Coordinates of C-alpha atoms (C1' of nucleotides) in Angstrom, one line a residue:
Chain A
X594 CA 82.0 14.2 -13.5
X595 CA 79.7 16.8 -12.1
X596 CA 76.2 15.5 -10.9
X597 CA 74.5 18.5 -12.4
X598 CA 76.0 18.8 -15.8
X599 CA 76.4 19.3 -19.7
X600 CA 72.3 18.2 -20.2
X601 CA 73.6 17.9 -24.3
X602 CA 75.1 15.1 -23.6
X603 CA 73.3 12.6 -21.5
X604 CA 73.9 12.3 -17.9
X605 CA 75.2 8.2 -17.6
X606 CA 72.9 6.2 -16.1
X607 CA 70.2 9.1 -15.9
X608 CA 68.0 7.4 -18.5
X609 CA 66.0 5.0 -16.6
X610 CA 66.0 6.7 -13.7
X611 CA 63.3 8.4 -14.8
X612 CA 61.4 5.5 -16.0
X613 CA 58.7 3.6 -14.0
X614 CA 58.1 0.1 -13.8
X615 CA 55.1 -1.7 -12.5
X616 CA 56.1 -5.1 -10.9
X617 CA 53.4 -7.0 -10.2
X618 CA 54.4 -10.0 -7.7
X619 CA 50.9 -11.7 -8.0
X620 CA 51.4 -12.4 -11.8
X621 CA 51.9 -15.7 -13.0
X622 CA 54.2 -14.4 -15.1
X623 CA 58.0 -14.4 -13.6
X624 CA 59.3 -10.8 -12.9
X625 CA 62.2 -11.3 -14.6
X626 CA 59.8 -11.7 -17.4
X627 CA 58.4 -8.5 -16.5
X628 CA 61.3 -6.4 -16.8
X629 CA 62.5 -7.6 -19.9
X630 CA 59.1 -6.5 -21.6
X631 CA 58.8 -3.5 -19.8
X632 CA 62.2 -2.6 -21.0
X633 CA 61.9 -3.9 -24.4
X634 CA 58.9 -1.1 -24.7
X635 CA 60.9 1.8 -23.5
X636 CA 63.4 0.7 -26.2
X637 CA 61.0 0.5 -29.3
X638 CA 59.3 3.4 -27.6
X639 CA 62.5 5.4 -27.9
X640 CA 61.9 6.3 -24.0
X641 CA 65.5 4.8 -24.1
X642 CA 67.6 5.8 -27.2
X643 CA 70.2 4.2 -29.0
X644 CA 73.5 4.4 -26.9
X645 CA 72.2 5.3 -23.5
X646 CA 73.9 3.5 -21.0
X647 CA 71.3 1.6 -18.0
X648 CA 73.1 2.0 -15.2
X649 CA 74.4 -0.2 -12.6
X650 CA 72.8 -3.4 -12.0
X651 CA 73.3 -3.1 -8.2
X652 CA 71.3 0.2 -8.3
X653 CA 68.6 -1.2 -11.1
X654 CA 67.9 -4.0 -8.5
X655 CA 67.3 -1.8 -5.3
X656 CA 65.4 0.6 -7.0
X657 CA 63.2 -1.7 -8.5
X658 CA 63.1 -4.5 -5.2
X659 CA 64.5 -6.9 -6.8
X660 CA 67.7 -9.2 -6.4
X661 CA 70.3 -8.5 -8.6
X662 CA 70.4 -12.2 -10.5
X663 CA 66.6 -11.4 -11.5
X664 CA 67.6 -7.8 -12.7
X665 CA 70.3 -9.9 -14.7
X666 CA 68.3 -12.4 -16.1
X667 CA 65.7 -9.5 -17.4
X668 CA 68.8 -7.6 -19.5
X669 CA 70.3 -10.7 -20.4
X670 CA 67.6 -11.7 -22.3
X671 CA 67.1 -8.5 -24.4
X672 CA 71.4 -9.0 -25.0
X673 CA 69.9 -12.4 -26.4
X674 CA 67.5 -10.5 -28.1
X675 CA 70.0 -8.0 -29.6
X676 CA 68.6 -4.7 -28.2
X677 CA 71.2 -4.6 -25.7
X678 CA 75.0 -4.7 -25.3
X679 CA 77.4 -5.3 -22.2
X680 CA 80.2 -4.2 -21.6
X681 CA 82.7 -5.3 -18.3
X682 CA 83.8 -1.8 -16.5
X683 CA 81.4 0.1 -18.9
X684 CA 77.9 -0.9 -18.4
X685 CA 74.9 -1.9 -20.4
X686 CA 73.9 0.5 -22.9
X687 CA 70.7 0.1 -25.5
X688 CA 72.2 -1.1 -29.4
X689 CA 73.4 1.5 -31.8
X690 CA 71.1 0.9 -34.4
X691 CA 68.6 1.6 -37.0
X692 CA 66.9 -1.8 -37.0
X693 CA 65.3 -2.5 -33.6
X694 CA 63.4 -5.6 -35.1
X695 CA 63.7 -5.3 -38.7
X696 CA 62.2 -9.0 -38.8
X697 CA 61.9 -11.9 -36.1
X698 CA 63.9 -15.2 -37.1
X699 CA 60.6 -16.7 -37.8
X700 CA 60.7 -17.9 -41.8
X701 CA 59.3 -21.3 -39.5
X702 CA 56.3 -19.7 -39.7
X703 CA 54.9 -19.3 -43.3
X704 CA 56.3 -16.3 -44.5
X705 CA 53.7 -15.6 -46.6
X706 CA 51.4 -15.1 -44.3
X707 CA 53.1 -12.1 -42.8
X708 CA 54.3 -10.6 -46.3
X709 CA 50.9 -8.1 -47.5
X710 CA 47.5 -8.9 -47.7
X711 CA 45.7 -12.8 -46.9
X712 CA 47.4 -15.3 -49.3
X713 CA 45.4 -17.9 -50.5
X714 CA 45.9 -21.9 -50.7
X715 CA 44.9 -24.7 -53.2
X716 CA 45.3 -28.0 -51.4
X717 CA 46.2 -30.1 -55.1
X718 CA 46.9 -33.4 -53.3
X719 CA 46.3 -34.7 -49.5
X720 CA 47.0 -38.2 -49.3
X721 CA 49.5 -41.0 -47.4
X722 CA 52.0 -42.3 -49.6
X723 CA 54.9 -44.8 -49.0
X724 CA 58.0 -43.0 -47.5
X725 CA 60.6 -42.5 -50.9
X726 CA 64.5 -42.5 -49.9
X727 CA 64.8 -38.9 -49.3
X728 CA 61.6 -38.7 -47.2
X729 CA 62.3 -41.7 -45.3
X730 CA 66.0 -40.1 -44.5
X731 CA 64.7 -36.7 -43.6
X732 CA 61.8 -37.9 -41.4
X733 CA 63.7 -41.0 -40.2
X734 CA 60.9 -43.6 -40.5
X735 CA 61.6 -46.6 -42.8
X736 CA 61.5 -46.5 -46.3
X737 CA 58.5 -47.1 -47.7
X738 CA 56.5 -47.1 -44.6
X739 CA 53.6 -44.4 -44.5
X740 CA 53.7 -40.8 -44.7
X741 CA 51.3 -38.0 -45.5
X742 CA 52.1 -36.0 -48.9
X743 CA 51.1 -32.8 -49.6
X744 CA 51.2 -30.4 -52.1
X745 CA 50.0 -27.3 -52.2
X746 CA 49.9 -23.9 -54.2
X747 CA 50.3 -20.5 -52.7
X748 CA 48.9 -17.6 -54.3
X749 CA 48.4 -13.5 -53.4
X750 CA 46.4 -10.5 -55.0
X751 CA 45.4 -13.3 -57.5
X752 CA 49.2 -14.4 -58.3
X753 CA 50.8 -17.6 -57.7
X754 CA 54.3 -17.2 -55.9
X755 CA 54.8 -20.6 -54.3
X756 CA 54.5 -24.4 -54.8
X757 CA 54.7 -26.4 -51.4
X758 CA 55.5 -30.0 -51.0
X759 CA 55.6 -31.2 -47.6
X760 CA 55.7 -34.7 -45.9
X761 CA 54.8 -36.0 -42.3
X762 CA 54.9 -38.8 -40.5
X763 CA 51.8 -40.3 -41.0
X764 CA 50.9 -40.8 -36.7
X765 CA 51.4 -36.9 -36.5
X766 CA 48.2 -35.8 -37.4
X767 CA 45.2 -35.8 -39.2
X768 CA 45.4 -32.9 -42.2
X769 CA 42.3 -31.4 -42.7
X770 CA 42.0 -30.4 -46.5
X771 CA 40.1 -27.3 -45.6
X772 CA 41.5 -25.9 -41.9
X773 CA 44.7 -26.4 -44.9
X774 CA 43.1 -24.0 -47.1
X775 CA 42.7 -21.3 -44.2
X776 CA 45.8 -21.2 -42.9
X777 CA 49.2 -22.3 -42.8
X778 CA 50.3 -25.5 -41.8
X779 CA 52.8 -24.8 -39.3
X780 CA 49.8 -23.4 -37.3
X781 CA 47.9 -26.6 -37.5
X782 CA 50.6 -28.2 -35.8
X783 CA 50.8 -25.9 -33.5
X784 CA 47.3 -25.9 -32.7
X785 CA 47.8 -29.8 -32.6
X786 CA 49.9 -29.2 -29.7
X787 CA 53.2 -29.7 -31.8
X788 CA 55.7 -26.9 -31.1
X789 CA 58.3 -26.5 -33.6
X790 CA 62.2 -26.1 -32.4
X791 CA 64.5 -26.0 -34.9
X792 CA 64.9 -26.8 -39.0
X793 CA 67.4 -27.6 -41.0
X794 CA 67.4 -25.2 -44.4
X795 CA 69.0 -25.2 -47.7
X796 CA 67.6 -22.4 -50.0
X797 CA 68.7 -22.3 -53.5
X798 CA 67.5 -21.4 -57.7
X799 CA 67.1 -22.7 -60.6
X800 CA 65.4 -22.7 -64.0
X801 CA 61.7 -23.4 -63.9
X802 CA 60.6 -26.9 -65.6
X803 CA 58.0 -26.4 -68.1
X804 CA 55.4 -27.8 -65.3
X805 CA 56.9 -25.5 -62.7
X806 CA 55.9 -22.6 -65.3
X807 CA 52.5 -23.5 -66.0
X808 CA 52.0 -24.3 -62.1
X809 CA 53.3 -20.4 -61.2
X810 CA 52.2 -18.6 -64.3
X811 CA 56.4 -17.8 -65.4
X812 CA 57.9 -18.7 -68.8
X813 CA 60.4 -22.1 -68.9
X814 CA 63.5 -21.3 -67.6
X815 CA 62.5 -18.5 -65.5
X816 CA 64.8 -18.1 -62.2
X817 CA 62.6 -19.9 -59.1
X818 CA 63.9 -19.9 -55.6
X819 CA 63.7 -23.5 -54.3
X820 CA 63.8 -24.5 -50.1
X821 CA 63.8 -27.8 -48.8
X822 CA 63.2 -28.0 -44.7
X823 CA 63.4 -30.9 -41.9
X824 CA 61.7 -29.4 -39.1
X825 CA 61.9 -30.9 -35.7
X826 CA 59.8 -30.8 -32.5
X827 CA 61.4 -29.6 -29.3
X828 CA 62.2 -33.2 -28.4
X829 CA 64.4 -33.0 -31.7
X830 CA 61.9 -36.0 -33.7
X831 CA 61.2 -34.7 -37.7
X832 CA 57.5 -33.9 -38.0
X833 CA 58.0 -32.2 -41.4
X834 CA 60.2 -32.3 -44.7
X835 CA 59.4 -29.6 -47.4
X836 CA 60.3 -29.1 -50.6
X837 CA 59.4 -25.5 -51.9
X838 CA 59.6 -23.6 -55.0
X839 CA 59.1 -20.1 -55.2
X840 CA 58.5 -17.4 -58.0
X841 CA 62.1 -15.4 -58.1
X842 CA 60.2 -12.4 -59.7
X843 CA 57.3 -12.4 -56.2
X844 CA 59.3 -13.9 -53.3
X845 CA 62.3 -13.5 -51.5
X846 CA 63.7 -14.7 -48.1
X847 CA 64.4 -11.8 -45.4
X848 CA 65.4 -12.5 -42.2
X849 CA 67.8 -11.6 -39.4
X850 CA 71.0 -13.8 -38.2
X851 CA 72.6 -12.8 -34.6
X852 CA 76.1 -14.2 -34.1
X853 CA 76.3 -16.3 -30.7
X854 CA 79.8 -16.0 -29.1
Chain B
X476 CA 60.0 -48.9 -10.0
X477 CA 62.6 -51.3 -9.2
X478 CA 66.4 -50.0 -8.6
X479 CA 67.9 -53.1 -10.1
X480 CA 65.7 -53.2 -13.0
X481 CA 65.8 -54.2 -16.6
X482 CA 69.1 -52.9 -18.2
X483 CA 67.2 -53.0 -21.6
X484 CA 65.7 -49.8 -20.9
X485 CA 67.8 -47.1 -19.6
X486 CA 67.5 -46.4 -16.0
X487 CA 66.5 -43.0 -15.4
X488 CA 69.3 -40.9 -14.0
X489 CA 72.1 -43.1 -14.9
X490 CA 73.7 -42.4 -17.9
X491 CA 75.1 -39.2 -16.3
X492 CA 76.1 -41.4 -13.3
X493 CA 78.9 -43.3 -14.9
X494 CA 80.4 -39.9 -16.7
X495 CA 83.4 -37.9 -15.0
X496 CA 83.8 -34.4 -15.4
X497 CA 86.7 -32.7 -14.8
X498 CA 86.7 -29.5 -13.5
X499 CA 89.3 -27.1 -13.0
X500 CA 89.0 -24.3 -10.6
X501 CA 91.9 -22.4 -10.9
X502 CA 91.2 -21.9 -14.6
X503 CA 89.9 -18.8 -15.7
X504 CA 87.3 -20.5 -17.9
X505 CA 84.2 -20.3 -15.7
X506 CA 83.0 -23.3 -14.4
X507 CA 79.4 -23.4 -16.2
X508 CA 81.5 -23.2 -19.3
X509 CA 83.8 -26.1 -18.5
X510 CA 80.9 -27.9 -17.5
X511 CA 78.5 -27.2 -20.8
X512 CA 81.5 -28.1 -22.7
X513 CA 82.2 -31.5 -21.6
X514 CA 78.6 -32.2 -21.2
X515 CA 78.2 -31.1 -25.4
X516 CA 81.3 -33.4 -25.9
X517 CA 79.6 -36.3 -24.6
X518 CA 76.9 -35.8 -26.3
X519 CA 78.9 -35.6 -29.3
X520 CA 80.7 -38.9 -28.5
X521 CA 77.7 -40.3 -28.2
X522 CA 78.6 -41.2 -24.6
X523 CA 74.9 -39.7 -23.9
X524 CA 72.3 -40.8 -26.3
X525 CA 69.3 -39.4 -27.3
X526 CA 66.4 -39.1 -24.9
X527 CA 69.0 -39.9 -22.3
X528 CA 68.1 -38.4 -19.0
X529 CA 70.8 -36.0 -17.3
X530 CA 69.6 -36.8 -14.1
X531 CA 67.8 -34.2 -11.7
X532 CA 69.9 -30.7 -11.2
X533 CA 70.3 -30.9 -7.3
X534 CA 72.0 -33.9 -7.7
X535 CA 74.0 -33.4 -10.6
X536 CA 75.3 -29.8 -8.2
X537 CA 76.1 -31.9 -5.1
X538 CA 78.1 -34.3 -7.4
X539 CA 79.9 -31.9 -8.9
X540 CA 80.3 -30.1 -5.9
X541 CA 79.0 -26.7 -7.7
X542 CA 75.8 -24.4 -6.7
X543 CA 72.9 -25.7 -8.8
X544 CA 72.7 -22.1 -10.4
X545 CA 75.9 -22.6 -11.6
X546 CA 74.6 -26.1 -13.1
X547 CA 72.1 -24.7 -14.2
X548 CA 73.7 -22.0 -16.2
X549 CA 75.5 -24.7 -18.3
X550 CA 72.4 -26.8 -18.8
X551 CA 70.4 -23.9 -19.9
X552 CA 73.6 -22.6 -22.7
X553 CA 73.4 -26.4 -24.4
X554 CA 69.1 -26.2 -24.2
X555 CA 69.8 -22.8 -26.3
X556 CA 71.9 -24.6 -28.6
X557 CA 69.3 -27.3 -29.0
X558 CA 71.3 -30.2 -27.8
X559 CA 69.2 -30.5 -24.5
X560 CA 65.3 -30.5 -23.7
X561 CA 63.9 -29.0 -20.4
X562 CA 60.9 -30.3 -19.3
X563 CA 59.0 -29.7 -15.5
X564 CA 58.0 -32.5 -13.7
X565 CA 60.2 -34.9 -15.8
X566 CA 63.6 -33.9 -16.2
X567 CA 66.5 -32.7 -18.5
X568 CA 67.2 -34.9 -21.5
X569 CA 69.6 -35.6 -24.9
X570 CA 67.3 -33.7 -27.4
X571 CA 65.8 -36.8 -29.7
X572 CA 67.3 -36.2 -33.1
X573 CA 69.9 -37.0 -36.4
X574 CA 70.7 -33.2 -36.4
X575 CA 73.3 -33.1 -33.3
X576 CA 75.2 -30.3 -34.7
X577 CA 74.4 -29.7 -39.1
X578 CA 75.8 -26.1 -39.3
X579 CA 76.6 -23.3 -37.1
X580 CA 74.1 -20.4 -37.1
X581 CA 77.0 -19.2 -39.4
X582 CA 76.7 -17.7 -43.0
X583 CA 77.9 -14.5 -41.4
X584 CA 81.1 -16.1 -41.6
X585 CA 82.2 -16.6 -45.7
X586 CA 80.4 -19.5 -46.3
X587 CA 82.7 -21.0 -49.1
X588 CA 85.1 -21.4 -46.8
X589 CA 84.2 -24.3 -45.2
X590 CA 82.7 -25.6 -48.5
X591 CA 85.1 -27.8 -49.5
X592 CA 88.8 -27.1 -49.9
X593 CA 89.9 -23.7 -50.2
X594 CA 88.6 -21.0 -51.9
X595 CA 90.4 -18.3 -54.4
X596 CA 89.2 -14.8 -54.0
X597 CA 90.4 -12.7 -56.9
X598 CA 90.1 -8.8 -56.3
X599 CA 88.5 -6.9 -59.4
X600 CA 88.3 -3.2 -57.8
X601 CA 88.9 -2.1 -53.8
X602 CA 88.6 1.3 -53.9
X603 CA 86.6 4.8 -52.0
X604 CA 83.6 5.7 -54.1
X605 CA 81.1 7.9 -52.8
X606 CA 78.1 6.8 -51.8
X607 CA 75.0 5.7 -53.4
X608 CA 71.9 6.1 -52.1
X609 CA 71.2 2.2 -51.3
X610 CA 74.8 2.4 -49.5
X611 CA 74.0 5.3 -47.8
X612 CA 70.8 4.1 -46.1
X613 CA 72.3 0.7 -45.2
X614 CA 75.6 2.1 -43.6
X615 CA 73.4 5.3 -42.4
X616 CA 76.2 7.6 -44.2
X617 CA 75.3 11.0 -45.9
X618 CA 74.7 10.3 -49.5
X619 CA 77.8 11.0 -51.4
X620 CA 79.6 10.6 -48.4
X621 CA 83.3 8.4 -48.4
X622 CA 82.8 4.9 -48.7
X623 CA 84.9 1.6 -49.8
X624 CA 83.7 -0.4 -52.7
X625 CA 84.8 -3.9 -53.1
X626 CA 84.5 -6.4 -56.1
X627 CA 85.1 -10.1 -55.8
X628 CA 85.2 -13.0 -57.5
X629 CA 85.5 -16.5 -55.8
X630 CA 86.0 -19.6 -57.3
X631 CA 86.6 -23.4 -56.2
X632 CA 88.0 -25.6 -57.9
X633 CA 89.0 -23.4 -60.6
X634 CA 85.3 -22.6 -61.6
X635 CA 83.8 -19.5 -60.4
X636 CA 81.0 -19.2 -57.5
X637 CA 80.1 -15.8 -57.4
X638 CA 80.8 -12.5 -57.5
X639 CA 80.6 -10.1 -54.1
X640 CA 80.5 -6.5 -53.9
X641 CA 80.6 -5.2 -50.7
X642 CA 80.4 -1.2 -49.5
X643 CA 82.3 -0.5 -46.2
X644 CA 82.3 3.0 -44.4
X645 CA 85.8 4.3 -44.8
X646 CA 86.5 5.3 -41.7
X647 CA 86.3 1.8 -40.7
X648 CA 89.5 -0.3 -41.6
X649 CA 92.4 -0.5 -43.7
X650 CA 92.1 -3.0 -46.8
X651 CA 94.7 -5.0 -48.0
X652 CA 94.1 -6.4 -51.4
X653 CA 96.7 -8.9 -50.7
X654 CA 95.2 -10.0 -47.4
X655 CA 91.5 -9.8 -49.0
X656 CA 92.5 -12.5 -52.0
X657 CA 94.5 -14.5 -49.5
X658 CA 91.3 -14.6 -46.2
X659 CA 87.6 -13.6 -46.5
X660 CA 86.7 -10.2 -45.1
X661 CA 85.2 -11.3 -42.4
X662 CA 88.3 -12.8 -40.8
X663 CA 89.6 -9.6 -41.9
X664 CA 87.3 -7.4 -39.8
X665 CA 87.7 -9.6 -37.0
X666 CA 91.6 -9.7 -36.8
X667 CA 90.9 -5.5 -36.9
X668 CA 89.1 -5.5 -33.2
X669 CA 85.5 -5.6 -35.2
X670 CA 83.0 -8.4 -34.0
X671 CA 80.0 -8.7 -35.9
X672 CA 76.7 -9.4 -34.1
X673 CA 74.1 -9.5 -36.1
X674 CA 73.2 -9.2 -39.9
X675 CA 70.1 -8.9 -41.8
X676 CA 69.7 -11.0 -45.2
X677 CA 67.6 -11.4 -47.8
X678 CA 68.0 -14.1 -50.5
X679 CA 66.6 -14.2 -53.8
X680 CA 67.0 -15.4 -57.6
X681 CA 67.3 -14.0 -60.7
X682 CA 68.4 -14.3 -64.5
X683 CA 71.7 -14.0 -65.1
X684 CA 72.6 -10.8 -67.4
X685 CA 75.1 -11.1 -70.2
X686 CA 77.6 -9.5 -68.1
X687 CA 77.2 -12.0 -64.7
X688 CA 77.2 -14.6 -67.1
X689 CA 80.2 -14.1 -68.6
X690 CA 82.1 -13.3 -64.9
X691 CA 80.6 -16.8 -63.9
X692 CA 81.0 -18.8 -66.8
X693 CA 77.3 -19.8 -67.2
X694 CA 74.9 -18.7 -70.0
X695 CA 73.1 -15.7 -70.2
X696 CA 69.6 -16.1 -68.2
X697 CA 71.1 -19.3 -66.0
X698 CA 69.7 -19.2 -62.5
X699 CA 71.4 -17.2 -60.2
X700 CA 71.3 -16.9 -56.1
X701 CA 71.4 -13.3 -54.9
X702 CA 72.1 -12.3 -51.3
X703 CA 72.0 -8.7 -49.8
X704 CA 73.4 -8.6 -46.3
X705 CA 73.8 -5.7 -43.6
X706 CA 76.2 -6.3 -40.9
X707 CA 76.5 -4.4 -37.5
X708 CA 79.2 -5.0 -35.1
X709 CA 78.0 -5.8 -31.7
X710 CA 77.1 -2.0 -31.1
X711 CA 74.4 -1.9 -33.7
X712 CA 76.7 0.0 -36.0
X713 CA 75.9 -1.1 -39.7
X714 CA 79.8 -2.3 -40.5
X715 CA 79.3 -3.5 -43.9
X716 CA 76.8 -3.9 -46.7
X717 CA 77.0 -6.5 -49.7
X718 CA 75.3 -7.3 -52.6
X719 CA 76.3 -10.9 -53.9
X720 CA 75.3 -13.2 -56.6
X721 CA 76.0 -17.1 -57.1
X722 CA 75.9 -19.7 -59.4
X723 CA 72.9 -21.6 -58.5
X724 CA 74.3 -25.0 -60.2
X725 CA 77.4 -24.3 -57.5
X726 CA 76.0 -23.1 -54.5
X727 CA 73.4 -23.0 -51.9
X728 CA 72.7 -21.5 -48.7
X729 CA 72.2 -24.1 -46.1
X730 CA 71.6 -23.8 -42.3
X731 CA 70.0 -23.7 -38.9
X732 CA 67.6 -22.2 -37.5
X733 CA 66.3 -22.4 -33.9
X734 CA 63.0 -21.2 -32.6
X735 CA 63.1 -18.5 -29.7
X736 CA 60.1 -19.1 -27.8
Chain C
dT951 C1' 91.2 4.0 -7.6
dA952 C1' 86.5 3.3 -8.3
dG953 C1' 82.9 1.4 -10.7
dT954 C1' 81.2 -2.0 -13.8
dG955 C1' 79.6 -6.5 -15.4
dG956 C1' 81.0 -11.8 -14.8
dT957 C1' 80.8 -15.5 -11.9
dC958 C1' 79.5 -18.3 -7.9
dT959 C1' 77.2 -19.8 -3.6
dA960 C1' 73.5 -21.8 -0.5
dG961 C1' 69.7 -21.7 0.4
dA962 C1' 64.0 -21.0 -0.5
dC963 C1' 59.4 -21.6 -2.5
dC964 C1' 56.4 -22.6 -6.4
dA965 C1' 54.2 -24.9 -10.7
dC966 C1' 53.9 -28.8 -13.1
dA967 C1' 54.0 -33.8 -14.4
dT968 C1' 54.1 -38.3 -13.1
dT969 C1' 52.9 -42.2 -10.1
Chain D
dA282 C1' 52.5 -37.7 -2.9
dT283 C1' 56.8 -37.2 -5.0
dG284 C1' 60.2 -35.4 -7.9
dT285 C1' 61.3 -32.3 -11.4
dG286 C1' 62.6 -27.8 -13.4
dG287 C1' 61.3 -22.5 -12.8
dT288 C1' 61.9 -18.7 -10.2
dC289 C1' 63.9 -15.8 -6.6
dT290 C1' 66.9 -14.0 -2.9
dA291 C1' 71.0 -11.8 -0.5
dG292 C1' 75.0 -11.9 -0.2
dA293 C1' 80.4 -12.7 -2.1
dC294 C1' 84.7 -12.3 -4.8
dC295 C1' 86.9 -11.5 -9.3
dA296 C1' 88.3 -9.3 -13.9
dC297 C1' 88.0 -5.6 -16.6
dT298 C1' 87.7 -0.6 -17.9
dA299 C1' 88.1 3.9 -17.0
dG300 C1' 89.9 8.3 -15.3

DNA sequence: TAGTGGTCTAGACCACATT
DNA sequence: ATGTGGTCTAGACCACTAG
């Protein structure tokens, strides 16, 4: 209602006003781009809070000299993001929530190596093998034909927590054993030029074996967390198929789902 | 090189050629949506292979006689989904894999449901409790404030799957325990105006205790799956918080996930 | 009735990959 | 050198929400 009002509650649309952004037009790096971080900051910063509406994306775009479908493009990629919400005849106001980015949707990324202090890794086998049924199916070369085994054991603050057996196509790459014990192997591939798109996931339990209990220090029968994983390349080909097994009582899975309409 | 070349190899550009679309103007569907649907259906059918090439955009816009933003707007939804690959300098093609569509992003949704034919939900308690202090911090309610607790047990089959208690702020909804053993909540919430966004998860094991082994018919100490979840609706507001176990020899979490770059 | 986001157009220039 | 997607502009009209 009145321009100079009620300064309890916020005045609509007042809160980025008073923000600044610094476009720079030289930058490799697209505008639209730009914005998003820029406004992506002001959010985690709490410059915006929870609830306060943007204003208009006519105004946004003048006052920043830009056209309005790059103005769009910025917010709609923090709505992708889940920091911000649309809303037709109301505007576009910052989430109501506690968890700005309680976790990315990484868990492609060994979670490990996020979770505490450096984990540690015991490369216990590093060899090509022929393909067996479920490895040949999940990779989609022919059975039999040659793939790269590996299995490896996981350990932090001196504790085991995980036992890792992965399998690749044998032309992927060359697996160093040692680069292996430094870091994980999703970063290998990365570093190999192989960036990872999407992976299939089925996470379950059951009862350790006796072997699984004298590989991760728990008693027989003890509850382990087990994942298997088909991870593809962003041409959609399977460069990896895990089978993991985790200590129930040192590892969990935590991650973040957003619902696409 | 040639035009009229060697119909062993796919000529670049041409499996799009042959495909018509049908596009309906006076339909309140938006045209990029019309579009990216066919397109996912013929990639479904198979009508478009994988590593097909869609053929350049400008082309594809003048054919269809839309704007190529407007093309490009329902490219860009199926490269989010992962059915499509982007690539400068070379062009748009089928993404290269087995996996066209394996599960939704889902599990927000109760995942039983689709397991298999349908479910039983039995209702063991649905009533306001006040809240804990877990509850309260998930649902960012005062402690000891008004909440609904709700206890569970599905089965399939006739044999039980697991047992879900989940904490809902009063204010919220109404609920039915008729409609609860007859739908899952989240259809529930839904049908009541609420649209859930996003959720945070974690997933763990454990050994069953005497008293979850005798609600799910396995031994005391069996392998159980344990999921905590926090819903928000798509304001950020925490909507729901549950606390579930299942029988590991019965279920397992299984899905998706795609990389954000 | 006014203001918002949702959709759409018809151009333009650039960066990158392939030939 | 050519062709591709990536980005950006400056408008337009519509559908929905609010007061």
């Amino acid at each position: 209602m009145a321009k100079t009002g009620d300064r309890s509650r916020a005045v609509p649309g007042s809160a980025l006003a008073l923000l600044h952004f610094a476009l720079d037009r030289t930058s490799p790096v697209p505008l639209y781009y730009q914005l998003a971080q820029q406004l992506e900051a002001a959010i985690e910063q709490g410059a915006l809070a929870p609830g306060d509406l943007l204003g208009n994306e006519i105004d946004l775009s003048t006052r920043l000299g830009l056209s309005r479908p790059t103005v769009r493009q910025a917010i709609q990629s923090l709505v992708d993001k889940g920091l911000l919400v649309r809303r037709r005849g109301v505007g576009t106001q910052v989430v109501h929530s506690q968890v700005k980015r309680p976790l990315e949707l990484s868990s492609l990324y060994d979670d490990l190596e996020a979770a505490g202090q450096g984990p540690t890794t015991r490369v216990v086998r590093n060899e090509h093998v022929p393909a067996t049924a479920d490895v040949a199916a999940a990779l989609g070369v022919p059975e039999g034909g040659d793939v790269v085994r590996l299995e490896r054991l996981r350990a932090t603050h001196g504790q085991p927590v995980a036992f890792l057996c992965n399998h690749l196509p044998a032309t992927l790459l060359d697996l160093d054993t040692e680069r292996l014990e430094s870091t994980g192997l999703y970063r290998l591939l990365r570093s190999a030029g192989i960036t990872l798109h999407s992976a299939r996931q089925t996470i379950g339990a059951r009862s350790a074996t006796a072997e699984e209990a004298g590989l991760l220090a728990e008693k027989e029968g003890a509850a382990l967390l087990t994942m298997q994983r088909t991870a593809y390349d962003d041409t959609g080909r399977p460069v990896e198929y895990g089978t993991h097994v985790y200590r129930a009582s040192r590892y969990a899975f935590d991650f973040q789902l957003l619902v696409r309409s």
